[in-house]
XYZ file of C-alpha atoms in Angstrom:
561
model
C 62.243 -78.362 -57.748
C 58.810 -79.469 -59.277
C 55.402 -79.481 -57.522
C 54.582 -82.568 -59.770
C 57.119 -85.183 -59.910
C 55.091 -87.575 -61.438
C 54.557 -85.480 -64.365
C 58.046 -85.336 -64.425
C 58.060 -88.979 -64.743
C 55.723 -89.124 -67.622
C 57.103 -86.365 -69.497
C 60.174 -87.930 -69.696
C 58.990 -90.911 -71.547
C 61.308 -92.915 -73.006
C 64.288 -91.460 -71.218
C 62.884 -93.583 -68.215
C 63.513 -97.007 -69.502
C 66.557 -97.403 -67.694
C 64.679 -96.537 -64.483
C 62.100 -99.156 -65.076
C 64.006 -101.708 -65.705
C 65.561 -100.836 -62.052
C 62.703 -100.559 -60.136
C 60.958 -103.784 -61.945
C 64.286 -105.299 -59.958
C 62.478 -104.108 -56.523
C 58.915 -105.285 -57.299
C 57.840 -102.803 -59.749
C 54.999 -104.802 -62.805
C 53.628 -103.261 -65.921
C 50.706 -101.926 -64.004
C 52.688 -100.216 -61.493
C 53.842 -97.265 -63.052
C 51.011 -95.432 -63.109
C 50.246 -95.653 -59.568
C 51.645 -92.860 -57.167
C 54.927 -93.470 -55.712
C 55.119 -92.835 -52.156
C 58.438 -92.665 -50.379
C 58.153 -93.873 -46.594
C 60.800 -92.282 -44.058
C 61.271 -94.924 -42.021
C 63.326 -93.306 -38.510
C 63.099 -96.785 -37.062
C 66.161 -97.487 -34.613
C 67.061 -99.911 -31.332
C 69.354 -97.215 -29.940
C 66.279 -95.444 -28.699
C 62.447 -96.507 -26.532
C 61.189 -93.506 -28.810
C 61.916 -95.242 -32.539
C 62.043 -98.676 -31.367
C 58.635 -99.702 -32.475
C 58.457 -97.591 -35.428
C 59.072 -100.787 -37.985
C 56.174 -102.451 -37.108
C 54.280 -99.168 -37.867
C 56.044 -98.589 -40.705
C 55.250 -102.147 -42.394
C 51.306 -101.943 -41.340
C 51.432 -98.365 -43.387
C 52.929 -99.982 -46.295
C 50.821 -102.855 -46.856
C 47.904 -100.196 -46.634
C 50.030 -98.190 -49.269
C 49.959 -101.144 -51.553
C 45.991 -101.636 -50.606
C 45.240 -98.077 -51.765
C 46.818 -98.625 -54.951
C 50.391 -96.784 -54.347
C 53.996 -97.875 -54.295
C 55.614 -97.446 -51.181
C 59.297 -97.544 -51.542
C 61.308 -97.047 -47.711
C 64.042 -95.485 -47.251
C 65.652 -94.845 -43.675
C 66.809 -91.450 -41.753
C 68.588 -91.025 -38.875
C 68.073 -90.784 -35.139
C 70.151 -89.794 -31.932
C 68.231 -90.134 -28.502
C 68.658 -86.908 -26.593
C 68.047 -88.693 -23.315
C 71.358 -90.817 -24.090
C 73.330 -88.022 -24.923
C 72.208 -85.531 -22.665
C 75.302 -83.884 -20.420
C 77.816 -85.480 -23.054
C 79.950 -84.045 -26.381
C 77.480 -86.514 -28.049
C 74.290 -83.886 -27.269
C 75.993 -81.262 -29.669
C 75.203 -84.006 -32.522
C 71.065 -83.404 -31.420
C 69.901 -80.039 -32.884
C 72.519 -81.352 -36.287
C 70.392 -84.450 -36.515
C 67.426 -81.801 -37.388
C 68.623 -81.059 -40.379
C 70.246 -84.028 -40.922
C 66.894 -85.776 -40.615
C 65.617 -82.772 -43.191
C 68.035 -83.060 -45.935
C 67.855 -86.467 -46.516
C 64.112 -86.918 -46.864
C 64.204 -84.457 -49.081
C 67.092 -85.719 -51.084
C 66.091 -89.286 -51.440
C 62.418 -88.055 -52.610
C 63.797 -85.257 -55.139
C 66.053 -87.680 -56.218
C 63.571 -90.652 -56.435
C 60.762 -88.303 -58.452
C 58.291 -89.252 -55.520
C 54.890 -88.585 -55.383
C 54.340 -88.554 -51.520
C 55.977 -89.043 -48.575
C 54.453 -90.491 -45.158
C 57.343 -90.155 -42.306
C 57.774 -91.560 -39.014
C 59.113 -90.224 -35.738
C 59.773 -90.577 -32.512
C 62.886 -88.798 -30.697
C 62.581 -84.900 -30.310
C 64.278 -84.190 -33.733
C 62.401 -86.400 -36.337
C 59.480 -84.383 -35.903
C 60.490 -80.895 -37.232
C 63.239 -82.841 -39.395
C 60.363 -84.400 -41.016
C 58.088 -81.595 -41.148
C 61.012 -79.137 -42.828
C 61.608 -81.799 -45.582
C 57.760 -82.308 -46.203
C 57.644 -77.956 -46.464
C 60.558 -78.079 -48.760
C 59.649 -80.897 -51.246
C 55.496 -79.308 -51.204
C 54.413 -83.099 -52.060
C 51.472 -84.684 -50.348
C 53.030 -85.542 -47.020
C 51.869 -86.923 -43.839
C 53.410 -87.222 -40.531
C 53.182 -90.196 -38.111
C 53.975 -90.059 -34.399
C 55.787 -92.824 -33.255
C 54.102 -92.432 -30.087
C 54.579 -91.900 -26.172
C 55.682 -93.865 -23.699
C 53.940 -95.701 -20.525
C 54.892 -93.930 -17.206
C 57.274 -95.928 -15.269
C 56.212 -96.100 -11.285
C 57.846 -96.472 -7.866
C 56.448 -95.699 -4.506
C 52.852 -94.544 -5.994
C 54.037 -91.856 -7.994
C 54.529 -91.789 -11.664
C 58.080 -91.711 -13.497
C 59.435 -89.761 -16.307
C 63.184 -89.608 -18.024
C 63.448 -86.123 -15.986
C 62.724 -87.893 -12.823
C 66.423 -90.056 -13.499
C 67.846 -86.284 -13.705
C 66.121 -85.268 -11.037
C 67.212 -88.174 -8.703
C 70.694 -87.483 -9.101
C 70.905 -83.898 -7.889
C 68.931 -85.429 -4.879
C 71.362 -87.990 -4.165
C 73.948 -85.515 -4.580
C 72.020 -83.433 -1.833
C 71.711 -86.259 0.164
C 68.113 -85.813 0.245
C 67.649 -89.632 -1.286
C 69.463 -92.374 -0.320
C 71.204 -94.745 -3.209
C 68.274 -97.343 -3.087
C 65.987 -94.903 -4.257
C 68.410 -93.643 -7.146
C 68.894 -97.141 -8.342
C 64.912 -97.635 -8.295
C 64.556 -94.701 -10.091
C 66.809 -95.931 -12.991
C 65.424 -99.217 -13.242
C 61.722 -97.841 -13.682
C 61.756 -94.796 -15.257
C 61.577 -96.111 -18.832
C 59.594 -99.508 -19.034
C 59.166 -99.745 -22.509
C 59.044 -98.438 -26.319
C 57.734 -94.703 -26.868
C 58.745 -90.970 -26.747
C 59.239 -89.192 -23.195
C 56.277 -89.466 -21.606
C 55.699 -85.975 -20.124
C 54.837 -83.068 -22.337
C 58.197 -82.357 -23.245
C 60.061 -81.512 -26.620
C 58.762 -84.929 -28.597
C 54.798 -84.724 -27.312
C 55.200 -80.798 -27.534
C 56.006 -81.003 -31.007
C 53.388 -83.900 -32.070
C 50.896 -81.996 -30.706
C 51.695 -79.100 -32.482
C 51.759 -80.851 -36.066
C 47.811 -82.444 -35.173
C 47.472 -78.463 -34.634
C 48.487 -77.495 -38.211
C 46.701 -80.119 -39.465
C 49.330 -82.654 -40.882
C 48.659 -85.857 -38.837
C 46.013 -87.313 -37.853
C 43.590 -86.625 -34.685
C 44.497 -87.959 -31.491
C 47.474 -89.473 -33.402
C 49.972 -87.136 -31.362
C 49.343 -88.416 -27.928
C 48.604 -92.127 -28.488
C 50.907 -94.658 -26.648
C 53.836 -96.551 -28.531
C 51.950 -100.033 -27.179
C 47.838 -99.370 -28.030
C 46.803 -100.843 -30.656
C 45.050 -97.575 -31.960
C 48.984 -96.392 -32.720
C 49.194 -98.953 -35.725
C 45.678 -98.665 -36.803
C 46.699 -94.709 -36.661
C 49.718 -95.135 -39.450
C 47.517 -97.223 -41.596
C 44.613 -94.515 -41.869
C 47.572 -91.804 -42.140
C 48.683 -93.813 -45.563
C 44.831 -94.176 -46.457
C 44.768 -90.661 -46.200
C 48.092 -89.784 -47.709
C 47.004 -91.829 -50.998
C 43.576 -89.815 -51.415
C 45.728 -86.395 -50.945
C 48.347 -87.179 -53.672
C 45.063 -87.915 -55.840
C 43.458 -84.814 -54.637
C 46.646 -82.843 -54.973
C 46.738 -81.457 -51.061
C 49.878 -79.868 -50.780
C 51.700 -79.390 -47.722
C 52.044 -75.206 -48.246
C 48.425 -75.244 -49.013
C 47.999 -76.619 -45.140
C 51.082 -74.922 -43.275
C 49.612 -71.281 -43.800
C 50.741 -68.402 -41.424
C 47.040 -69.473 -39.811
C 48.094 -72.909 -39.697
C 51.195 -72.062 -37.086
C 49.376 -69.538 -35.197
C 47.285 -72.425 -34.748
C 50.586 -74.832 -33.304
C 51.549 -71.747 -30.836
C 48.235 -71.246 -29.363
C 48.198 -75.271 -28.898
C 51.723 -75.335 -27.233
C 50.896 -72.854 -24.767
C 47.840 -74.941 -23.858
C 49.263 -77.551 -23.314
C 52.449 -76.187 -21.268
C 54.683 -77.549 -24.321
C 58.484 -77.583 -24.733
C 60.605 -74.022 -25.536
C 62.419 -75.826 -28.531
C 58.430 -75.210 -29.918
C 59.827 -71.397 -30.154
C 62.932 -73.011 -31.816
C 61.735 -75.386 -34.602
C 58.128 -73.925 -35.381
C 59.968 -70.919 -37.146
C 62.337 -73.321 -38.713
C 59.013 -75.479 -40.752
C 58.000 -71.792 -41.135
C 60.978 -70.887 -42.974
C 61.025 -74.097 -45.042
C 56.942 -73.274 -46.062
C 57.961 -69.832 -46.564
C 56.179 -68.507 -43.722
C 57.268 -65.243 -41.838
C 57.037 -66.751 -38.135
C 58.926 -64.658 -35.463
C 59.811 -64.444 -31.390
C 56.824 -61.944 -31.319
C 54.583 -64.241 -32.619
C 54.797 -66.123 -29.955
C 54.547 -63.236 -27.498
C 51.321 -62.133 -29.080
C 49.654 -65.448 -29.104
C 50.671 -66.338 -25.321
C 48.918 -63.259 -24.101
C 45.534 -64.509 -25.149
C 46.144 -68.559 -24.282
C 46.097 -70.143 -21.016
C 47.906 -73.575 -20.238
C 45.233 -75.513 -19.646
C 46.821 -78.692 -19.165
C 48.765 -80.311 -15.666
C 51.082 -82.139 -17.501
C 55.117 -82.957 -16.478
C 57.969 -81.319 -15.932
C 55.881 -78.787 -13.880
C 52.801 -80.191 -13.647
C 51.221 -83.555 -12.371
C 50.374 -85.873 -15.376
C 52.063 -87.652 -18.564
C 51.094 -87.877 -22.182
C 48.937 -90.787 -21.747
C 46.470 -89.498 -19.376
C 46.376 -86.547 -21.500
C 45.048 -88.950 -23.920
C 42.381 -90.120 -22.165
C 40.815 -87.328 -21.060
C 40.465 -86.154 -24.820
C 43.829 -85.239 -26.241
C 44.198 -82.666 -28.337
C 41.420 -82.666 -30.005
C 39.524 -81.726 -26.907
C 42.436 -79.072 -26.017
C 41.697 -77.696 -29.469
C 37.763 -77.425 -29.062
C 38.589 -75.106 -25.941
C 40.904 -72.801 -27.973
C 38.482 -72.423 -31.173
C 35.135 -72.298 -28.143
C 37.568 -69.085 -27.383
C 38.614 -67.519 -30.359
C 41.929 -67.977 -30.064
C 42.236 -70.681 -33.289
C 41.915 -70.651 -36.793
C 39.166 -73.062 -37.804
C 39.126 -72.725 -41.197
C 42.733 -73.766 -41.565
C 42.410 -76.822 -43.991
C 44.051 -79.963 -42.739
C 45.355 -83.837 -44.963
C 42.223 -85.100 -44.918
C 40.527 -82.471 -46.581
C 38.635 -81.279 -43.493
C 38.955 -78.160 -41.555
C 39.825 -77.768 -38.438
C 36.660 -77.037 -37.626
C 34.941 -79.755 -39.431
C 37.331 -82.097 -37.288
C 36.473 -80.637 -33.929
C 32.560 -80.567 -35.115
C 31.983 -83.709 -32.446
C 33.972 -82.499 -29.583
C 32.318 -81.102 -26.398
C 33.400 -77.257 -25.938
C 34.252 -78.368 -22.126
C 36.653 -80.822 -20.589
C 35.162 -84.223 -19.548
C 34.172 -84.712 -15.987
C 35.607 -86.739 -13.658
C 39.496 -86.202 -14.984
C 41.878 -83.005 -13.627
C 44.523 -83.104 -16.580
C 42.751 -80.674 -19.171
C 41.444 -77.699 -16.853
C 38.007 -76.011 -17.256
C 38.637 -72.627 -19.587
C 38.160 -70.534 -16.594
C 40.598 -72.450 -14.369
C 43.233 -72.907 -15.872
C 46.738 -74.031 -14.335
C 48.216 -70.672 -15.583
C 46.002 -67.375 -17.059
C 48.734 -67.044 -19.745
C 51.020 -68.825 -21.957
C 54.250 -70.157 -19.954
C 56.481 -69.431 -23.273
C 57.990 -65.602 -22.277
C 59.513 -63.897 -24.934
C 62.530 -62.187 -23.272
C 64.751 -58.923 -24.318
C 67.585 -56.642 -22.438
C 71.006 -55.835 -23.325
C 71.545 -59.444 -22.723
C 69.513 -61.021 -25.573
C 68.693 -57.996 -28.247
C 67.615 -60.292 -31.031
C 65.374 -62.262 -27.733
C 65.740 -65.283 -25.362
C 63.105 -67.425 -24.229
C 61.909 -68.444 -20.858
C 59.771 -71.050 -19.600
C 57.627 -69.836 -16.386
C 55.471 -72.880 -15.102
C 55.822 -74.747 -12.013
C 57.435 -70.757 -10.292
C 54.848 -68.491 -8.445
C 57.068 -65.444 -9.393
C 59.104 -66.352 -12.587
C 61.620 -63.411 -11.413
C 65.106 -62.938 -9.761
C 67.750 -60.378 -9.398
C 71.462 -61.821 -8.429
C 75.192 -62.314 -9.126
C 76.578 -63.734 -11.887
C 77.942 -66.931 -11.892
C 79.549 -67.231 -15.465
C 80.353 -71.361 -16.955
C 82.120 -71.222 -20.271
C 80.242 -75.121 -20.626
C 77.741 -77.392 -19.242
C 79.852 -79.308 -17.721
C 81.770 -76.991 -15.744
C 77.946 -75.762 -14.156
C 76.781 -79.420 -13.200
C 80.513 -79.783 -11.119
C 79.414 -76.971 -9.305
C 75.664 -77.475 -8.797
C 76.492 -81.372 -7.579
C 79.470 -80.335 -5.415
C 77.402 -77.832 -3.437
C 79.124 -74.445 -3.987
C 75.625 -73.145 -5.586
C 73.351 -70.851 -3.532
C 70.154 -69.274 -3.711
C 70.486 -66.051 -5.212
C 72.483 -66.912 -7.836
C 71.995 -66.516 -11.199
C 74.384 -69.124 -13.685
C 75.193 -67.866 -16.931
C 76.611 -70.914 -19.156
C 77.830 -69.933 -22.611
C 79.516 -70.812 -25.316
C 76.796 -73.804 -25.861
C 74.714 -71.760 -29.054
C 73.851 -73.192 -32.162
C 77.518 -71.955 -33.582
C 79.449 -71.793 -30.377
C 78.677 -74.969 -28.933
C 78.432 -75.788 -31.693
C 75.304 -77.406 -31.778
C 73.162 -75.861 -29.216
C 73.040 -78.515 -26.445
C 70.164 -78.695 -23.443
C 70.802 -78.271 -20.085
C 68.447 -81.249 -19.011
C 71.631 -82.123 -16.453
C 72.442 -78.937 -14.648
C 68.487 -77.436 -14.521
C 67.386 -81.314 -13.181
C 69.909 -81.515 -10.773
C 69.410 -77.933 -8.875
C 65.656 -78.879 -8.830
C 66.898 -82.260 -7.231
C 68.900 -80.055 -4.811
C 66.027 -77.863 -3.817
C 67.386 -74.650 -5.785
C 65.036 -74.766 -8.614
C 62.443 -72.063 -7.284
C 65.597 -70.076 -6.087
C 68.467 -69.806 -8.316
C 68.507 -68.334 -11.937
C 69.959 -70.061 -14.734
C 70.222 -68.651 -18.195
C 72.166 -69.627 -21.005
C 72.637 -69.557 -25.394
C 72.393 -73.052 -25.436
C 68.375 -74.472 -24.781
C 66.691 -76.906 -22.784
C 64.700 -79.956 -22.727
C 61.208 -80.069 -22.704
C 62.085 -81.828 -19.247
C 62.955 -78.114 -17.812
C 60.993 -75.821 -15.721
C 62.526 -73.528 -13.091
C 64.013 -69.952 -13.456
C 65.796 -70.540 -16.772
C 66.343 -68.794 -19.635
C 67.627 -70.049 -22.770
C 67.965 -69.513 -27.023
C 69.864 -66.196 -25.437
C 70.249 -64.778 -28.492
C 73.158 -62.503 -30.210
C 75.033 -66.374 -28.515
C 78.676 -65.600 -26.821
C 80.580 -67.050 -30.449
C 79.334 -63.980 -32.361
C 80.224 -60.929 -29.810
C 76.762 -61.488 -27.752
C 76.672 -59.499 -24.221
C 76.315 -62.972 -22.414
C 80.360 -63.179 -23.794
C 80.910 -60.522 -21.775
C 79.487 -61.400 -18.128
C 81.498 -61.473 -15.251
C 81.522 -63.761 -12.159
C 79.497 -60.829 -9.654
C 77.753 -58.728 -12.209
C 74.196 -58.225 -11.105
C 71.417 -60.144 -13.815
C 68.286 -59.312 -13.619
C 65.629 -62.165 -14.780
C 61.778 -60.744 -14.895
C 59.283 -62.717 -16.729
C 56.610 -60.226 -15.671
C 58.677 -57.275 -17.986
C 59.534 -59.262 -20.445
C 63.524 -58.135 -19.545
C 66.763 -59.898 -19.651
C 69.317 -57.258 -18.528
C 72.989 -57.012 -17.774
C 73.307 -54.524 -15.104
C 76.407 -53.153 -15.703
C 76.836 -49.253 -17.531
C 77.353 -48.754 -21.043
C 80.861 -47.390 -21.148
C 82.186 -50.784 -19.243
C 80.088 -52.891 -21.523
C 81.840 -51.062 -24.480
C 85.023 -51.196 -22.764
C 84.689 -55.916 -22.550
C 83.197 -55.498 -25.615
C 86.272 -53.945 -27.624
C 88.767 -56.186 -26.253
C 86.901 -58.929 -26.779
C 87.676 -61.725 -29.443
C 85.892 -64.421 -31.169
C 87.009 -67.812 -29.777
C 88.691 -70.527 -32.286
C 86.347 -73.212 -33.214
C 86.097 -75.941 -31.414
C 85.913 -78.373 -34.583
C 87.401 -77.801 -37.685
C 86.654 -80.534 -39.866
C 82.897 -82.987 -40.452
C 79.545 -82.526 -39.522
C 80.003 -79.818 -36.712
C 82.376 -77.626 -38.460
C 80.225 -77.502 -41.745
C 77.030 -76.949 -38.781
C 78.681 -73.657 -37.303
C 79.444 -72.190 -40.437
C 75.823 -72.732 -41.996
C 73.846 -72.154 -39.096
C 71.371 -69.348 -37.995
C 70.562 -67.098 -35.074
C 68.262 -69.389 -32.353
C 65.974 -66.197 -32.727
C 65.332 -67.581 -36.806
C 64.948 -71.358 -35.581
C 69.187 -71.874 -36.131
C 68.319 -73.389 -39.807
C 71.508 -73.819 -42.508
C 69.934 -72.431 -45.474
C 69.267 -69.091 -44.276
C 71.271 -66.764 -46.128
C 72.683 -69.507 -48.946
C 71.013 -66.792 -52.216
C-alpha cells in the first residue's frame, strides 16, 4: 500500500468526482479537500467499564480534529471484555478480537485513502490491535488510552477484577464466608475504566507511552479525571501537526523503540501477554523482536513498581506518584533506555523526560528508589526444556523461590482444572499441566485468570505449579507458566504428559523440563495424533489455520508470501 494516501487522492484527479460528491453527503465543502483526512477508531462499547467512556473522548478529539484544520471521519472496531468472558467458550473469541481489531482499522483507512488515524482503547486487545494496524498502514497514527479504572473498596483494602477471582476460590475453601463474596462482587468494579491493577490493559498502555506513540502520562490516567479528555484532544492536536510533518509510525517503532517497551514492562511488573503482543507490533513494523529479547533486557531491569496482582497498589496511585514518565527517568538515569528514540510529538524521549527528577518522589512507596527495588530483576522469565523448545514464559513476582519439582497433573481444558482446584482434590506439590488451550488448539489461546485466582484463593498459589499453552491474565502471579510453546495441537511435548510424570519448574535456570527419558518420549510421541478441530467453520476455524507459534506473538499473516 502507499505511504502517501493523500497523494493518492490528488493524483487521481478527476477520477475522484464520484467520491466527492459522496463525502460532500457527510459534511465534506469545497475547502475541505485539501485538508488531511483523519480516520478516528472509535472502540467505544456498553458491554464493557473499559470502553464505556470512550465516546465522550472520542467526540472531544474530533471537534479538536476539525479545530486543527483536519477531517475526522469515525468509524467503529470491535471489543470483547476479557473479564466477562474469562472461564467461558466466549474467552477463545479474546486473542481473535486482536486481529480482528487490526484488520479492520487498517481496512477501513486503506480503503478510505486516509491520511491519519487517532484510535481509542480500552479492553486488553484494542491496544496491540490498534498499534498492529497503525504499523501496517505507516500513516501518522496516534494511540489514546481509554483509561483505568477507580479501585473499588471493602473492609479498608483496595479491590481489583482479580480480587472477584480470588474470592471465589476462598469461598470454595471456606476461608470466606458468602457475605464477603457477595461484597466483593458488588465493589470490585465501581465505574468506567480498564482493570485497575497493572495487568494486561495498563501493561500494554504503558508500554506504547514507552515507544513513544501516545502521549505522556496518558497511559495511566483514570477513565473519570478530567485530564483523560483534555489527553485525547492534545493527542489529535498532535496527530494533525505529524501528518503535516510527515512522522511516520516505522520512523518511531524502531528495534530501539521496543527495547524501550520491554525495559518499561519489567519496571513496572507488567502483564506476560507484553511477551505476546510486543513481537506481534514488531512484526507488523517489520521489526525482528524475539523471546530472547526479552531475556536480555530483564537481566539488566528491576521492577520497580508495587503494583497488583502481586504487589500492593493500582494504576491510579501509580499515577500520582509520577507515572511513567517518572518510571522512565529511572531507566534512562540507568542506562537501560534508549533516549534518542524519537516519539509523535517530535520530541525524544529524552527531550520528554528533560523535567523529570532522576529519583522517585518522597513521601509515596509505589515507584521504589533504584536501589530498592521490589525485585533486582525483571519478573518476565524466559523459559526452555524439552517441554517448551521454541520457549514458554513465566511470571515470578509475588514467589520468594519461583521454583518447584512435582507430579503431573495433566487437564485436556480449563475447565476440567478449575473442577478440580474448587472441589479440593489439588495439593501442594503438584504441578497442573492444562493443554490443548494454544493459539491453534484452543483455538484461541484463552487465560487462566479462573483456575490460577482460585488456587491463590485456596492458599495453593505459593505451592502448586501450574503451566500451560494457553496464557494468562495480567491478573496472574503464582508458579505459572504459560505461551508453552511447540502447543499440544502441533505434536508439542506438553501433548505428551502423563498424570505422575515428574515436571520440573525453575525460574532461577531458566528450565522447563519433562523428566521422563528420551526413548519413552519418542515412544508417546510416535503414537501420537493430531486431535480434530474443535471448529470447522467462522471466525475460529479460519483463526487456527492462520495463526502463529505464541513464541512469534500467534499473528495470521506470518507465513501468507
Amino acid at each position: 500500500m502507499s505511504d502517501n494516501p493523500r497523494s493518492r487522492r490528488i493524483t487521481e484527479g478527476v477520477k475522484r468526482t464520484p467520491n466527492r460528491a459522496m463525502l460532500r453527503a457527510v459534511g465534506f465543502g469545497d475547502d475541505d479537500f485539501s485538508k488531511p483526512i483523519v480516520g478516528v477508531a472509535n472502540t467505544y462499547s456498553n458491554l464493557t467499564p473499559c470502553n464505556v467512556g470512550i465516546n465522550e473522548l472520542a467526540e472531544g478529539a474530533v471537534e479538536a480534529l476539525h479545530a486543527a484544520g483536519a477531517m475526522p471521519q469515525v468509524f467503529g472496531t470491535i471489543t470483547v471484555s476479557d473479564g466477562i468472558a474469562m472461564g467461558t467458550e466466549g474467552m477463545k473469541y479474546s486473542l481473535v478480537s486482536r486481529e480482528v481489531i487490526a484488520d479492520s482499522i487498517e481496512t477501513v483507512c486503506s480503503a478510505q485513502s486516509m491520511d491519519g488515524v487517532l484510535t481509542f482503547g480500552g479492553c486488553d486487545k484494542n491496544m496491540p490491535g490498534a498499534m498492529m494496524a497503525i504499523a501496517r498502514l505507516n500513516i501518522p497514527g496516534i494511540f489514546v488510552y481509554g483509561g483505568t479504572i477507580e479501585p473499588g473498596h471493602y473492609e479498608g483494602r483496595d479491590l481489583t477484577i482479580v480480587s472477584a477471582f480470588e474470592a471465589v476460590g476462598q469461598f470454595a475453601a471456606h476461608r470466606i464466608e458468602e457475605r464477603e463474596l457477595v461484597e466483593v462482587e458488588h465493589r470490585a468494579c465501581p465505574g468506567p475504566g480498564a482493570c485497575g491493577g497493572m495487568f494486561t490493559a495498563n501493561t500494554m498502555s504503558g508500554a506504547i507511552e514507552a515507544m513513544g506513540m501516545s502521549l505522556p502520562y496518558s497511559s495511566t490516567m483514570s477513565a473519570v479525571d478530567h485530564e483523560k479528555a483534555e489527553s485525547a484532544v492534545r493527542s489529535a492536536e498532535v496527530l494533525v501537526e505529524a501528518i503535516r510533518r510527515q512522522r511516520l509510525p516505522r520512523s518511531i517503532l524502531t528495534r530501539e523503540a521496543f527495547e524501550n517497551a520491554i525495559a518499561v514492562v519489567m519496571a513496572l511488573g507488567g502483564s506476560t501477554n507484553a511477551v505476546l503482543h510486543l513481537p506481534a507490533i514488531a512484526h507488523a513494523a517489520d521489526v525482528e523482536l524475539g523471546l530472547d529479547d526479552f531475556e536480555r533486557i530483564r537481566t539488566r531491569v528491576p521492577v520497580l513498581c508495587d503494583l497488583k496482582p502481586s504487589g500492593r497498589f493500582v494504576t491510579a496511585d501509580l499515577h500520582r506518584s509520577g507515572g511513567v514518565p517518572q518510571v522512565m527517568k529511572m531507566l534512562l538515569e540507568h542506562g537501560v533506555l534508549h533516549g534518542e528514540c524519537p516519539t509523535i510529538t517530535g520530541q525524544t524521549i529524552a527531550e520528554v523526560l528533560r523535567e523529570i527528577p532522576p529519583a522517585p518522589p518522597p513521601g509515596q512507596e509505589v515507584i521504589r528508589p533504584w536501589d530498592d527495588p521490589v525485585y533486582p530483576q525483571g519478573h518476565l522469565v524466559i523459559l526452555r526444556g524439552n517441554l517448551a523448545t521454541e520457549g514458554a514464559v513465566a511470571k515470578v513476582t509475588g514467589e520468594k523461590s519461583p521454583s518447584i519439582t512435582g507430579p503431573a497433573r495433566v487437564f485436556e481444558s480449563e475447565e476440567e482444572c478449575l473442577e478440580a482446584i474448587l472441589a479440593g482434590r489439588i495439593r501442594p506439590g503438584d504441578v497442573l499441566v492444562i493443554r490443548h488451550e494454544g493459539p491453534r488448539g484452543g483455538p484461541g489461546m484463552r487465560e487462566m485468570l479462573a483456575p490460577t485466582s482460585a488456587l491463590v484463593g485456596a492458599g495453593l498459589g505459593g505451592s502448586v505449579g501450574l503451566i500451560t499453552d494457553g496464557r494468562f491474565s495480567g491478573g496472574t502471579f503464582g508458579i505459572v507458566v504459560g505461551h508453552v510453546a511447540p502447543e499440544a495441537a502441533v505434536g508439542g511435548t506438553i501433548a505428551l504428559v502423563r498424570d505422575g510424570d515428574s515436571i520440573i519448574i525453575d525460574a532461577h535456570r531458566h528450565l522447563l523440563q519433562l523428566d521422563v527419558g528420551d526413548e519413552e518420549l519418542a515412544r508417546r510421541r510416535a503414537a501420537w495424533r493430531p486431535p480434530a478441530p474443535r471448529y470447522t467453520r467462522g471466525v475460529l476455524a479460519k483463526y487456527a489455520r492462520l495463526v502463529s507459534s505464541a513464541a512469534r506473538g500467534a499473528v495470521t499473516d506470518l507465513d501468507l508470501a
